[in-house]
Coordinates of C-alpha atoms and ligand atoms in Angstrom, one line a residue:
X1 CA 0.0 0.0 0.0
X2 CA 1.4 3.5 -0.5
X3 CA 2.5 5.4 2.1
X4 CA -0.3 8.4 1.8
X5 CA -3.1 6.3 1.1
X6 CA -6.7 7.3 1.0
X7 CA -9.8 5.0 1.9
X8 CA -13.1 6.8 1.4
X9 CA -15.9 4.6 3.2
X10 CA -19.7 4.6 1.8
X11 CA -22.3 3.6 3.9
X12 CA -25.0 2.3 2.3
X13 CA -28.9 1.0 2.6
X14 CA -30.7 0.7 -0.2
X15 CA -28.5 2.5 -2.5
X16 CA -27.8 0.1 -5.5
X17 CA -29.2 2.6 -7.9
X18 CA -26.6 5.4 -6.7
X19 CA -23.7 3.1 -5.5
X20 CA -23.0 1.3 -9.7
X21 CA -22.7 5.1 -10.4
X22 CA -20.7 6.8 -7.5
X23 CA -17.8 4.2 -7.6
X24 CA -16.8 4.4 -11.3
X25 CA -17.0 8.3 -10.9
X26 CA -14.7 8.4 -7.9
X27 CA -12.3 6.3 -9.7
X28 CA -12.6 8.8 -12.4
X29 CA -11.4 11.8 -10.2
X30 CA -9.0 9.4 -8.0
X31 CA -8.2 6.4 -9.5
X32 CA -5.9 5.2 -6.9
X33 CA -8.4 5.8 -3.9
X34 CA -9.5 2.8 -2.1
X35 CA -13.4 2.3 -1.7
X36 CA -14.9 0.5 1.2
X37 CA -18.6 0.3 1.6
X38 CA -20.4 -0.6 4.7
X39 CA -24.3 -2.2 3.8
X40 CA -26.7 -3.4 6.6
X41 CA -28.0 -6.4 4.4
X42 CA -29.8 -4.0 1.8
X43 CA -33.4 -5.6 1.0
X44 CA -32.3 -3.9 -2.5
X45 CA -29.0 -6.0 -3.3
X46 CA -27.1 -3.4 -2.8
X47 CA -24.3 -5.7 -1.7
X48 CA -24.2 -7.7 -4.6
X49 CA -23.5 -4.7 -6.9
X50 CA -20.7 -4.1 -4.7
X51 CA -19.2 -7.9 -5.0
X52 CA -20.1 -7.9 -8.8
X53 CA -18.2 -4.0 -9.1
X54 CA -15.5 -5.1 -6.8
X55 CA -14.4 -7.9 -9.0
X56 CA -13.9 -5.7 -11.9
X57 CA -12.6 -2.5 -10.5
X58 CA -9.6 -2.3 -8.4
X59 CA -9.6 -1.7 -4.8
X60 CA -13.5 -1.8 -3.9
X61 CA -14.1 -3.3 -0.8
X62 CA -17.6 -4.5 1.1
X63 CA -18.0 -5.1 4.6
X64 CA -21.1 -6.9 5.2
X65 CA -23.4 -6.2 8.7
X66 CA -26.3 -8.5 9.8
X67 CA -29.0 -5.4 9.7
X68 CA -29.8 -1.7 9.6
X69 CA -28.2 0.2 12.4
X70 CA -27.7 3.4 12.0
X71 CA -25.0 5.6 10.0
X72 CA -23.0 5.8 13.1
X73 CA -22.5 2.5 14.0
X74 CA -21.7 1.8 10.3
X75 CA -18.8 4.0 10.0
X76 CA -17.2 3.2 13.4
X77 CA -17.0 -0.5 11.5
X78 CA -15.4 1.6 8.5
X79 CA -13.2 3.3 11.1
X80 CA -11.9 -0.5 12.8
X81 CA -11.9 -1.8 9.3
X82 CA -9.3 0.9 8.0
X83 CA -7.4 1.4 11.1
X84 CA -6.2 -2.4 11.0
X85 CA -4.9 -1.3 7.9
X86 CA -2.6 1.5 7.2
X87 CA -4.7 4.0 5.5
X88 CA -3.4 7.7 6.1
X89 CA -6.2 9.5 5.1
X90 CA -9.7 7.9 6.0
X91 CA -13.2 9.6 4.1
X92 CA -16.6 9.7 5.1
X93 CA -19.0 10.1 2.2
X94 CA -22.6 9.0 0.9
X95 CA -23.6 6.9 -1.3
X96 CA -26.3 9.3 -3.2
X97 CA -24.6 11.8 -4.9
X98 CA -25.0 15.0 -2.5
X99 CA -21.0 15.2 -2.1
X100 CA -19.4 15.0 -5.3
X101 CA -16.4 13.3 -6.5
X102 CA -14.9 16.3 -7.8
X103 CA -13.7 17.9 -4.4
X104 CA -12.0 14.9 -3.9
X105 CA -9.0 16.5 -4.8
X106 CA -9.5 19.7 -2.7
X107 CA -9.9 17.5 0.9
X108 CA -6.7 15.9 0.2
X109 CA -5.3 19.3 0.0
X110 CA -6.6 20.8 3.0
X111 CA -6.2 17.0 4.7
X112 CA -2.0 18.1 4.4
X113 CA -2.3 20.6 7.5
X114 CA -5.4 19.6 9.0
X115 CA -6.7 16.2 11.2
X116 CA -9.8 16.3 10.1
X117 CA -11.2 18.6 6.7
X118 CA -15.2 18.8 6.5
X119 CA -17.3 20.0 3.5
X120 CA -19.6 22.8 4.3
X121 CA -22.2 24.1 2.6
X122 CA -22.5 27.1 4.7
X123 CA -19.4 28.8 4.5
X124 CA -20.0 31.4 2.3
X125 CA -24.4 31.4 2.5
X126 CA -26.0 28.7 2.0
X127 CA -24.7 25.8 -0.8
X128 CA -27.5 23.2 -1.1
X129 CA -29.8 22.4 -4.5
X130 CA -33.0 20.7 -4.6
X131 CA -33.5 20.8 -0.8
X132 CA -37.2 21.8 0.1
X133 CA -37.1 25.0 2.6
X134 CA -38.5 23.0 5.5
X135 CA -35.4 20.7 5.1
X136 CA -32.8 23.5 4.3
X137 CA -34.4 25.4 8.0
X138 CA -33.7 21.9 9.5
X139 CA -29.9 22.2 8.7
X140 CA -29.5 25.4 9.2
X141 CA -30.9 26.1 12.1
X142 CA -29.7 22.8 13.3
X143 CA -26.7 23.9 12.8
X144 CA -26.5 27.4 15.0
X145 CA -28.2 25.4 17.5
X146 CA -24.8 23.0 17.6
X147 CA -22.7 25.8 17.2
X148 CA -24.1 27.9 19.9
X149 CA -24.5 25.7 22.3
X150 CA -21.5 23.8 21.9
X151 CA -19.6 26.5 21.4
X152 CA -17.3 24.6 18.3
X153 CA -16.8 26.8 15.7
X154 CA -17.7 24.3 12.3
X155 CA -20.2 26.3 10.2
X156 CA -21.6 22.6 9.0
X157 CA -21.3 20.2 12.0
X158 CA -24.0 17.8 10.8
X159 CA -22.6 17.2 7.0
X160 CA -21.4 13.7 6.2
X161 CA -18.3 14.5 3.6
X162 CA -15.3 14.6 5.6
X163 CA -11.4 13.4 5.6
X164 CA -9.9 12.2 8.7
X165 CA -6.2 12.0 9.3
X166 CA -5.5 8.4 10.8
X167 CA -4.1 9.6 14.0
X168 CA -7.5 11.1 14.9
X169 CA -9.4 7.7 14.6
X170 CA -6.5 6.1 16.4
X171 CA -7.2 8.9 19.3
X172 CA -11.2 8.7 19.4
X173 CA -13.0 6.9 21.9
X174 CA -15.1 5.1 19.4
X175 CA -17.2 3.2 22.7
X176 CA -17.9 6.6 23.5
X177 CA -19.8 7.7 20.7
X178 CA -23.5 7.4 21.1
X179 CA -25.5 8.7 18.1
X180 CA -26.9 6.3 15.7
X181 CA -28.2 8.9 13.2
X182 CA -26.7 12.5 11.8
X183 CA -25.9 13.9 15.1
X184 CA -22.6 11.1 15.1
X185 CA -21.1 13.8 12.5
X186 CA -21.7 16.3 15.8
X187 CA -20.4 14.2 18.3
X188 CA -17.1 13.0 16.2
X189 CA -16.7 16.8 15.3
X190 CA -17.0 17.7 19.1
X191 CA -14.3 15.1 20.5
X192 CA -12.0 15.8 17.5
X193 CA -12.2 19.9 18.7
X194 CA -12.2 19.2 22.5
X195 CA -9.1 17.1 22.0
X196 CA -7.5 19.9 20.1
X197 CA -7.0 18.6 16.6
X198 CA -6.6 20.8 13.7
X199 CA -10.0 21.3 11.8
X200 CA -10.6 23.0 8.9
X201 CA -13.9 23.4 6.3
X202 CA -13.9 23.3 2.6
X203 CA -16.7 24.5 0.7
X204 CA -18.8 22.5 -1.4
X205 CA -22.1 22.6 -2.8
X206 CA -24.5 19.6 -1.8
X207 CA -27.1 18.6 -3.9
X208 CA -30.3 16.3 -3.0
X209 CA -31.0 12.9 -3.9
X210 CA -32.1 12.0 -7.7
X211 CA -32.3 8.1 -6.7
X212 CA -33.5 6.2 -3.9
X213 CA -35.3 7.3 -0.5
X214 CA -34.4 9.6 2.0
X215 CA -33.5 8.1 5.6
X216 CA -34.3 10.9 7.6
X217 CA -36.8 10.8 10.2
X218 CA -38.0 12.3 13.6
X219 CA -36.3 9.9 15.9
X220 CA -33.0 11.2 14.0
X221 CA -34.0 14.6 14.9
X222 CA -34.9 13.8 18.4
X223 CA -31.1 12.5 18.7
X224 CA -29.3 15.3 17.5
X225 CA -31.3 17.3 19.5
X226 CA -30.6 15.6 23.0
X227 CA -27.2 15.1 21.8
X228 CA -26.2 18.6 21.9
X229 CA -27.6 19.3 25.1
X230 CA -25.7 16.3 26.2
X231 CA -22.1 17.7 25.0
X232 CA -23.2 21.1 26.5
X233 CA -23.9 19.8 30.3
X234 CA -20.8 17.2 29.9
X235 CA -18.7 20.5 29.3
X236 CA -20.5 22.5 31.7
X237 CA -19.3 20.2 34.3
X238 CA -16.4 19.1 32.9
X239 CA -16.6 16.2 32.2
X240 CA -13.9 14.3 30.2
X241 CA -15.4 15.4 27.0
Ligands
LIG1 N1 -25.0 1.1 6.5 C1 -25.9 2.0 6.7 N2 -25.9 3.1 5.9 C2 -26.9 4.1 6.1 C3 -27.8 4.0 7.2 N3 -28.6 5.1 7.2 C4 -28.2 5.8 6.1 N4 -27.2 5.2 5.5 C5 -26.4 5.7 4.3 O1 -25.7 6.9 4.8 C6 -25.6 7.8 3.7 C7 -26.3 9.2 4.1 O2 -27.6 9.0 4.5 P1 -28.8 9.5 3.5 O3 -29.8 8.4 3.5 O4 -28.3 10.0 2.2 O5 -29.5 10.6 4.2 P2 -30.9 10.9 3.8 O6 -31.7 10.8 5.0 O7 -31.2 10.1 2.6 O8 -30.9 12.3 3.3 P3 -31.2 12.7 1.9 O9 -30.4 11.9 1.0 O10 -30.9 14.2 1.8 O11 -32.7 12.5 1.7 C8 -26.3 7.1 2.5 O12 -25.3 6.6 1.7 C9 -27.2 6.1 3.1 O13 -27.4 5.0 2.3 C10 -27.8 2.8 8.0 O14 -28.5 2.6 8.9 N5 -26.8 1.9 7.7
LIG2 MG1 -28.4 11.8 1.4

């Protein structure tokens, strides 16, 4: 493996439509990029795409898990799975098109001087296409809420499309990590800044789903909610986190 080697992990459900598209067009922009997706046992085959794609195109990888639990638990798996290998640079990205392939290039630049690079679609107003406004205020908001209360300074600290340096993951308490849902990109974002690694935001522009069905739902809303109170009565009282 080379020494600076990248691993961007998908986690998937459902997403055979998207996932026989995303992979050849990451390839495209980074042909030497490893792929690893994580599937909860798709109803949709998803996995079998994966096995089918992986035998053709170099580098694809599948880890298989008995049933749907969450995006959270599914990358921590991604995170074991890469860090008993020697990836350098570990991605997080979706499976549905919403973080395109062509800022690859500009995470691995910022990656160079940060731990951890995230791509924000709020750094300079508001990035997002095809979002309905309800949805959009969801984000937003949600994300001031995070910021104010947590007191991090991440303009987008529930988006998905992020690169970690390995030493980060290798630092993380991954037990500790409790959200199942999108507040997990809150929580991971939180430790990273408490424990005083280098973070930095790219902008990107994040469109919504053509293919396949949205995951979202209240009781991921709920989470992210409690969550941040959570992280702001652990700091209030100091706690180790
Ligand atoms: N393995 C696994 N992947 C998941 C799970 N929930 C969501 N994902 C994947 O995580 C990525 C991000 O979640 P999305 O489903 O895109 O989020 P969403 O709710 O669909 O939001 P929109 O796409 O904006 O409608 C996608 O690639 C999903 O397939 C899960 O429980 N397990
Ligand atoms: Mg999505």
């Amino acid at each position: 493996m080379q020494k600076d080697q990248a691993l961007i992990i998908i986690p998937t459900y459902n997403e055979r439509e998207n996932i026989v598209l995303i992979i050849p067009e990451i390839k495209k922009v980074l042909p030497q990029v490893h792929i690893l997706v994580v599937d909860d046992s798709s109803p949709d085959g998803t996995a079998q795409s994966v096995r089918e794609m992986a035998s053709t195109i170099s580098d694809v990888y599948l880890l298989e898990r008995p049933q749907k639990n969450g995006l959270g638990r599914a990358y921590i798996s991604g995170f074991q799975w890469a860090l008993q290998r020697s990836y350098q640079f570990i991605f997080e990205m979706d499976a549905d098109f919403s973080h395109d392939p062509k800022y690859l290039p500009d995470f691995l630049n910022a990656i160079k001087e940060n731990d951890l690079v995230i791509g924000s679609r709020y750094i300079s107003g508001v990035n997002v296409i095809n979002w309905p406004m309800s949805r959009l205020l969801l984000s937003y908001c949600g994300n001031k809420f995070a910021s104010i209360l947590t007191g991090i300074s991440v303009k987008d600290c529930t988006g998905g499309f992020k690169c970690f340096r390995r030493e980060l993951l290798e630092k993380l308490d991954m037990e500790k990590i409790s959200s199942s849902g999108y507040s997990f990109q809150v929580e991971i974002n939180y430790y990273a800044w408490k424990m005083g690694f280098r973070i930095a935001e790219i902008p990107i522009v994040f469109t919504d789903r053509k293919f396949g069905d949205s995951k979202m739902s209240t009781k991921i809303i709920r989470e992210a909610f409690l969550l941040i109170w959570k992280l702001r009565l652990a700091s209030l009282f100091k706690r180790n986190y």
